[in-house]
Tab-separated table of C-alpha atoms in Angstrom:
chain	number	residue	atom	x	y	z
M	1	MET	CA	0.000	0.000	0.000
M	2	ASN	CA	1.403	3.374	-1.055
M	3	LEU	CA	2.137	5.667	1.914
M	4	MET	CA	1.605	8.799	-0.139
M	5	HIS	CA	-1.806	7.536	-1.233
M	6	LEU	CA	-2.769	7.210	2.422
M	7	ARG	CA	-1.777	10.816	3.041
M	8	TYR	CA	-3.826	11.871	0.008
M	9	PHE	CA	-6.775	9.924	1.420
M	10	MET	CA	-6.484	11.709	4.785
M	11	LYS	CA	-6.341	15.139	3.169
M	12	LEU	CA	-9.365	14.424	0.959
M	13	ALA	CA	-11.323	13.190	3.985
M	14	GLU	CA	-10.508	16.489	5.703
M	15	ILE	CA	-11.299	18.876	2.810
M	16	GLN	CA	-14.066	16.778	1.156
M	17	ASN	CA	-13.494	18.249	-2.285
M	18	TYR	CA	-11.279	16.801	-5.035
M	19	THR	CA	-10.375	20.133	-6.657
M	20	LEU	CA	-9.460	21.884	-3.410
M	21	THR	CA	-7.571	18.848	-2.091
M	22	ALA	CA	-5.531	18.490	-5.275
M	23	SER	CA	-4.638	22.182	-5.075
M	24	GLU	CA	-3.645	21.808	-1.413
M	25	LEU	CA	-1.439	18.814	-2.250
M	26	TYR	CA	0.045	20.435	-5.375
M	27	ILE	CA	-1.010	17.520	-7.582
M	28	THR	CA	-3.496	17.190	-10.435
M	29	GLN	CA	-7.083	16.201	-9.792
M	30	PRO	CA	-6.760	13.121	-12.046
M	31	GLY	CA	-3.679	12.122	-10.024
M	32	LEU	CA	-5.656	12.384	-6.804
M	33	SER	CA	-8.564	10.417	-8.251
M	34	SER	CA	-6.196	7.711	-9.433
M	35	ALA	CA	-4.630	7.432	-5.953
M	36	VAL	CA	-8.036	7.080	-4.274
M	37	ASN	CA	-9.232	4.568	-6.881
M	38	SER	CA	-6.081	2.533	-6.339
M	39	LEU	CA	-6.750	2.424	-2.581
M	40	GLU	CA	-10.376	1.422	-3.100
M	41	GLU	CA	-9.414	-1.379	-5.497
M	42	GLU	CA	-6.780	-2.699	-3.109
M	43	LEU	CA	-9.185	-2.615	-0.146
M	44	GLY	CA	-12.229	-3.802	-2.072
M	45	ILE	CA	-14.500	-1.091	-0.609
M	46	ARG	CA	-15.772	2.384	-1.483
M	47	LEU	CA	-14.079	5.031	0.641
M	48	PHE	CA	-15.990	8.100	-0.566
M	49	GLU	CA	-19.411	8.949	-1.901
M	50	LYS	CA	-20.393	12.078	-3.821
M	51	LYS	CA	-22.731	14.675	-2.327
M	52	GLY	CA	-23.186	17.535	-4.753
M	53	ARG	CA	-19.773	18.991	-5.538
M	54	ASN	CA	-18.224	17.465	-2.455
M	55	VAL	CA	-17.422	13.964	-1.241
M	56	HIS	CA	-17.928	12.327	2.143
M	57	LEU	CA	-16.506	9.224	3.740
M	58	THR	CA	-18.639	6.121	3.511
M	59	LYS	CA	-19.277	4.019	6.606
M	60	TYR	CA	-16.303	1.843	5.663
M	61	GLY	CA	-14.236	4.913	4.794
M	62	MET	CA	-14.828	6.361	8.271
M	63	GLU	CA	-13.688	3.139	9.868
M	64	PHE	CA	-10.579	3.031	7.667
M	65	TYR	CA	-9.906	6.709	8.418
M	66	ARG	CA	-9.572	6.069	12.157
M	67	TYR	CA	-6.929	3.387	11.629
M	68	VAL	CA	-4.987	5.405	9.055
M	69	ASP	CA	-5.109	8.490	11.283
M	70	GLN	CA	-3.573	6.633	14.227
M	71	SER	CA	-1.037	4.802	12.055
M	72	LEU	CA	0.261	7.952	10.398
M	73	LYS	CA	0.534	9.713	13.759
M	74	VAL	CA	2.598	6.836	15.149
M	75	LEU	CA	4.780	6.880	12.048
M	76	ASP	CA	5.243	10.658	12.236
M	77	ALA	CA	6.110	10.357	15.923
M	78	GLY	CA	8.792	7.807	15.057
M	79	ILE	CA	10.177	10.151	12.413
M	80	SER	CA	10.232	12.970	14.994
M	81	VAL	CA	12.156	10.825	17.493
M	82	ALA	CA	14.736	10.021	14.817
M	83	GLN	CA	14.964	13.700	13.858
M	84	GLU	CA	15.511	14.659	17.492
M	85	HIS	CA	18.582	12.431	17.675
M	86	SER	CA	19.936	13.975	14.495
M	87	GLY	CA	19.187	17.531	15.604
M	88	LYS	CA	16.505	17.954	12.932
M	89	LEU	CA	13.361	17.714	15.082
M	90	ASN	CA	10.721	20.107	13.794
M	91	GLY	CA	6.966	20.435	13.701
M	92	VAL	CA	4.267	22.878	14.766
M	93	ILE	CA	2.573	22.967	18.187
M	94	GLU	CA	-0.758	24.782	18.302
M	95	ILE	CA	-1.693	26.383	21.613
M	96	GLY	CA	-4.867	28.114	22.762
M	97	CYS	CA	-4.067	30.565	25.563
M	98	ILE	CA	-5.923	33.126	27.658
M	99	ASP	CA	-4.558	36.618	27.080
M	100	THR	CA	-3.443	37.241	30.673
M	101	ILE	CA	-0.470	34.875	30.478
M	102	ILE	CA	0.631	35.158	26.841
M	103	SER	CA	3.104	38.006	27.224
M	104	ASP	CA	4.909	36.716	30.306
M	105	TYR	CA	4.341	33.049	31.159
M	106	LEU	CA	3.883	31.567	27.682
M	107	ALA	CA	6.499	33.782	26.051
M	108	THR	CA	9.052	32.683	28.656
M	109	VAL	CA	8.211	28.984	28.296
M	110	ILE	CA	8.397	29.012	24.498
M	111	HIS	CA	11.645	31.002	24.487
M	112	ASN	CA	13.355	28.568	26.846
M	113	PHE	CA	11.948	25.478	25.120
M	114	ARG	CA	13.288	26.665	21.763
M	115	GLN	CA	16.766	26.966	23.213
M	116	LYS	CA	16.788	23.169	23.094
M	117	TYR	CA	14.477	22.597	20.109
M	118	PRO	CA	14.995	25.600	17.814
M	119	LYS	CA	13.220	24.123	14.782
M	120	ILE	CA	9.886	23.524	16.501
M	121	GLN	CA	7.385	26.247	15.633
M	122	PHE	CA	4.334	27.465	17.550
M	123	LYS	CA	0.926	28.783	16.578
M	124	VAL	CA	-0.680	30.599	19.503
M	125	TYR	CA	-4.370	31.455	19.528
M	126	GLN	CA	-5.383	34.089	22.078
M	127	SER	CA	-8.865	33.429	23.410
M	128	GLN	CA	-11.053	32.873	26.463
M	129	THR	CA	-11.335	29.618	28.377
M	130	GLU	CA	-14.663	28.635	26.805
M	131	ALA	CA	-13.340	29.056	23.259
M	132	ILE	CA	-10.153	27.160	24.129
M	133	LEU	CA	-12.204	24.217	25.406
M	134	SER	CA	-14.128	24.244	22.117
M	135	MET	CA	-10.834	24.246	20.220
M	136	MET	CA	-9.686	21.229	22.216
M	137	GLU	CA	-12.954	19.434	21.458
M	138	SER	CA	-12.625	20.113	17.733
M	139	ARG	CA	-8.913	19.211	17.845
M	140	SER	CA	-7.930	22.561	16.381
M	141	CYS	CA	-5.231	23.031	19.011
M	142	ASP	CA	-2.876	20.621	20.791
M	143	ILE	CA	-2.644	22.316	24.186
M	144	GLY	CA	-4.745	24.828	26.092
M	145	LEU	CA	-3.653	27.233	28.817
M	146	CYS	CA	-6.749	28.437	30.657
M	147	SER	CA	-8.630	28.523	33.955
M	148	PHE	CA	-10.602	25.283	33.412
M	149	ASP	CA	-12.898	25.298	36.436
M	150	THR	CA	-15.217	22.545	35.180
M	151	PRO	CA	-13.784	19.035	34.510
M	152	VAL	CA	-14.194	17.712	30.955
M	153	PRO	CA	-13.976	14.000	30.005
M	154	ASN	CA	-10.640	12.884	28.490
M	155	ILE	CA	-8.979	16.223	29.292
M	156	SER	CA	-5.942	16.213	31.574
M	157	ALA	CA	-5.320	19.405	33.546
M	158	VAL	CA	-1.922	20.315	35.000
M	159	PRO	CA	-1.916	23.356	37.324
M	160	ILE	CA	0.746	25.785	36.149
M	161	LEU	CA	0.191	28.964	38.187
M	162	THR	CA	-2.259	30.752	40.479
M	163	GLN	CA	-3.587	34.286	40.404
M	164	GLU	CA	-4.600	36.439	43.358
M	165	VAL	CA	-7.930	38.302	43.478
M	166	VAL	CA	-7.459	42.059	43.869
M	167	ALA	CA	-9.625	45.153	44.080
M	168	VAL	CA	-8.529	47.608	41.374
M	169	VAL	CA	-9.276	51.298	41.922
M	170	TYR	CA	-8.200	54.628	40.482
M	171	LYS	CA	-5.545	56.414	42.568
M	172	HIS	CA	-8.020	58.989	43.995
M	173	HIS	CA	-10.578	56.391	45.052
M	174	PRO	CA	-11.532	56.428	48.774
M	175	LEU	CA	-10.032	52.929	49.197
M	176	ALA	CA	-6.794	53.675	47.356
M	177	ALA	CA	-4.821	54.718	50.450
M	178	ARG	CA	-5.379	51.400	52.206
M	179	GLY	CA	-2.699	48.747	52.046
M	180	SER	CA	-5.268	45.972	51.779
M	181	ILE	CA	-8.984	45.382	52.303
M	182	VAL	CA	-11.544	42.681	53.073
M	183	MET	CA	-14.503	41.925	50.833
M	184	ALA	CA	-16.902	43.716	53.208
M	185	ASP	CA	-15.118	46.990	52.400
M	186	LEU	CA	-16.630	46.817	48.897
M	187	ALA	CA	-20.205	46.818	50.159
M	188	ASP	CA	-20.849	50.492	49.335
M	189	TYR	CA	-19.106	50.646	45.946
M	190	PRO	CA	-20.127	49.614	42.421
M	191	ILE	CA	-18.268	46.433	41.433
M	192	LEU	CA	-17.032	45.745	37.909
M	193	THR	CA	-16.041	42.177	37.113
M	194	TYR	CA	-16.040	39.474	34.448
M	195	THR	CA	-18.969	38.548	32.250
M	196	LEU	CA	-21.019	35.564	33.381
M	197	ALA	CA	-20.486	34.018	29.949
M	198	GLN	CA	-16.988	33.162	31.209
M	199	GLN	CA	-16.132	30.561	33.836
M	200	ILE	CA	-14.163	33.163	35.757
M	201	GLY	CA	-17.226	35.430	35.852
M	202	GLN	CA	-19.311	32.649	37.376
M	203	ARG	CA	-16.575	31.961	39.908
M	204	PHE	CA	-16.339	35.625	40.920
M	205	ARG	CA	-20.134	35.872	41.257
M	206	LYS	CA	-19.951	32.964	43.689
M	207	LEU	CA	-17.257	34.830	45.633
M	208	ILE	CA	-19.375	37.992	45.806
M	209	CYS	CA	-22.475	36.070	46.895
M	210	GLU	CA	-20.509	34.299	49.648
M	211	LYS	CA	-18.691	37.366	50.991
M	212	LEU	CA	-21.391	40.012	50.407
M	213	PRO	CA	-24.634	38.065	50.874
M	214	GLY	CA	-26.879	41.124	51.337
M	215	ARG	CA	-25.382	43.129	48.513
M	216	ASP	CA	-27.776	44.849	46.069
M	217	PRO	CA	-27.042	43.204	42.688
M	218	VAL	CA	-27.963	46.385	40.771
M	219	ASN	CA	-24.490	47.883	41.292
M	220	ILE	CA	-22.611	44.714	40.342
M	221	ARG	CA	-21.754	44.687	36.653
M	222	TYR	CA	-20.883	41.227	35.315
M	223	GLU	CA	-20.128	42.325	31.780
M	224	PHE	CA	-16.403	42.792	31.212
M	225	PRO	CA	-14.432	40.293	29.084
M	226	SER	CA	-10.949	41.062	30.391
M	227	GLU	CA	-8.838	42.872	32.954
M	228	LEU	CA	-7.607	45.320	30.315
M	229	TYR	CA	-11.150	46.300	29.326
M	230	THR	CA	-12.177	46.791	32.952
M	231	ALA	CA	-9.122	48.972	33.606
M	232	GLY	CA	-10.169	51.132	30.665
M	233	ILE	CA	-13.621	51.635	32.202
M	234	LEU	CA	-12.057	52.660	35.528
M	235	PHE	CA	-9.911	55.254	33.727
M	236	GLN	CA	-12.890	56.528	31.765
M	237	GLU	CA	-14.972	57.000	34.922
M	238	ALA	CA	-12.098	58.849	36.590
M	239	ASP	CA	-11.713	61.188	33.588
M	240	GLU	CA	-15.431	61.946	33.569
M	241	ASN	CA	-15.401	62.888	37.261
M	242	GLY	CA	-12.169	64.887	37.191
M	243	SER	CA	-8.909	64.101	38.935
M	244	SER	CA	-9.495	66.618	41.735
M	245	GLY	CA	-13.021	65.546	42.633
M	246	PRO	CA	-14.654	62.154	43.197
M	247	SER	CA	-12.689	60.188	40.631
M	248	GLY	CA	-15.105	57.344	40.063
M	249	ARG	CA	-16.238	55.094	42.886
M	250	SER	CA	-16.246	51.818	40.953
M	251	VAL	CA	-13.986	48.947	41.980
M	252	GLY	CA	-12.695	46.319	39.592
M	253	LEU	CA	-12.767	42.862	41.163
M	254	LEU	CA	-10.187	41.051	39.057
M	255	ALA	CA	-7.424	38.492	38.916
M	256	LYS	CA	-4.016	40.061	39.488
M	257	VAL	CA	-2.301	39.856	36.124
M	258	PRO	CA	1.056	41.389	35.119
M	259	TYR	CA	-0.164	44.158	32.849
M	260	LEU	CA	-2.415	45.655	35.537
M	261	THR	CA	0.701	46.549	37.536
M	262	LYS	CA	1.975	48.711	34.662
M	263	TYR	CA	-0.712	51.372	35.165
M	264	GLN	CA	0.668	53.926	37.611
M	265	ASP	CA	-2.759	55.531	38.154
M	266	LEU	CA	-4.338	52.258	39.239
M	267	VAL	CA	-4.016	50.814	42.745
M	268	LEU	CA	-4.208	47.049	43.263
M	269	LEU	CA	-5.468	46.173	46.724
M	270	PRO	CA	-4.957	42.649	48.131
M	271	ILE	CA	-8.097	41.161	49.680
M	272	ARG	CA	-7.221	39.546	52.983
M	273	ASP	CA	-10.217	37.215	53.276
M	274	VAL	CA	-9.847	35.674	49.801
M	275	PRO	CA	-7.253	32.898	49.312
M	276	ARG	CA	-4.219	34.123	47.340
M	277	ASP	CA	-4.531	31.145	45.013
M	278	TYR	CA	-8.241	31.697	44.334
M	279	ARG	CA	-7.783	31.314	40.576
M	280	THR	CA	-5.686	28.499	39.111
M	281	ILE	CA	-4.477	28.374	35.504
M	282	TYR	CA	-3.954	24.959	33.924
M	283	MET	CA	-2.265	23.371	30.958
M	284	ILE	CA	-4.878	21.092	29.404
M	285	TYR	CA	-4.658	18.469	26.688
M	286	ASP	CA	-6.630	15.484	25.396
M	287	ASN	CA	-5.337	12.357	27.140
M	288	GLN	CA	-6.989	10.071	24.577
M	289	GLU	CA	-5.792	11.746	21.401
M	290	PHE	CA	-2.416	10.704	20.002
M	291	LYS	CA	0.057	13.577	20.356
M	292	THR	CA	3.131	14.283	18.265
M	293	HIS	CA	6.545	13.788	19.777
M	294	ALA	CA	7.140	17.557	19.687
M	295	THR	CA	3.900	18.171	21.580
M	296	MET	CA	4.777	15.630	24.268
M	297	LEU	CA	8.230	17.150	24.684
M	298	PHE	CA	6.568	20.506	25.280
M	299	VAL	CA	4.009	19.041	27.717
M	300	ASN	CA	6.777	17.424	29.745
M	301	PHE	CA	8.888	20.588	29.560
M	302	ILE	CA	6.066	22.541	31.217
M	303	ARG	CA	5.494	19.764	33.777
M	304	ASP	CA	9.178	19.670	34.691
M	305	HIS	CA	9.921	23.385	34.837
M	306	TYR	CA	6.819	25.586	34.760
M	307	SER	CA	4.021	23.820	36.648
M	308	LEU	CA	2.855	23.662	40.254
M	309	GLU	CA	3.465	19.908	40.123
M	310	LYS	CA	7.031	19.921	38.833
M	311	GLY	CA	8.286	16.486	37.888
M	312	SER	CA	4.804	14.983	37.391
M	313	ARG	CA	5.473	13.760	33.884
M	314	GLU	CA	3.153	12.351	31.276
M	315	ASP	CA	3.853	8.648	30.892
M	316	VAL	CA	5.404	9.042	27.455
M	317	PRO	CA	9.146	8.526	26.944
M	318	GLU	CA	11.168	11.469	25.750
M	319	ASP	CA	13.387	9.160	23.729
M	320	PRO	CA	13.655	5.405	23.125
M	321	GLU	CA	16.347	4.926	25.773
M	322	PHE	CA	14.281	6.538	28.578
């Protein structure tokens, strides 16, 4: 059986159109048709059926696809192991990552990983936790870095860092002069926090309900997608009220992320009655899906050097002699 024909078969199953697949593979459409026909004759089954201008896998084609998919991944992993020993290991790792840790945590990890594996490339997709989980489900990324508060079947989660909850106020706010606060100190101020469409928004609503049980919900705004957006609202309110007068009474209830500390006009107040590790960020990946050798090297690199469970390795050898 021709290995290249199997790769053609996989690409056609993905794109479902002969013309587009041939273009993607840089071959002629008759050449692609001949390769598929050759496979079908050798197997004695129909792999595709026409539906309008497109094609779809038959029942037998879908079954064959699963075996070919796993076989080619194993083969490619073997090639990657051999390339690693020769210094030629390459490949692309696709990562979905929440925006709060891209510029510091992820940038540092990738930089240090590429000191050892300079030919491995990365595609990073900046998104929210919910979208990253969808990407994992659709297999459009290999690894996710997100908050992951709700367990998902077949998804492994490795804690990599924690984030403190802080009250963020403009420098002229009545609370700004305090070194720290407790949640009860927010009772008389409008609270700005994450949208309830996000897991973190639901988690922060739970925190508010537990710590401020009698609080009027009218002045709690669960509508902000990020820390950066909320900081912008705090600045806007301060500008509207004037720097010498009441400079906006709103308080941002947010995770403490690096870029918040760069705003000199914002004050970040620790909250004494909220655990410092209230929010945990995880590396997540599908523990059932076959992963490339490059991906597993990266997973183990994070486990070994940049996780809260350092040394807790995935049970996959880094090389054949391990």
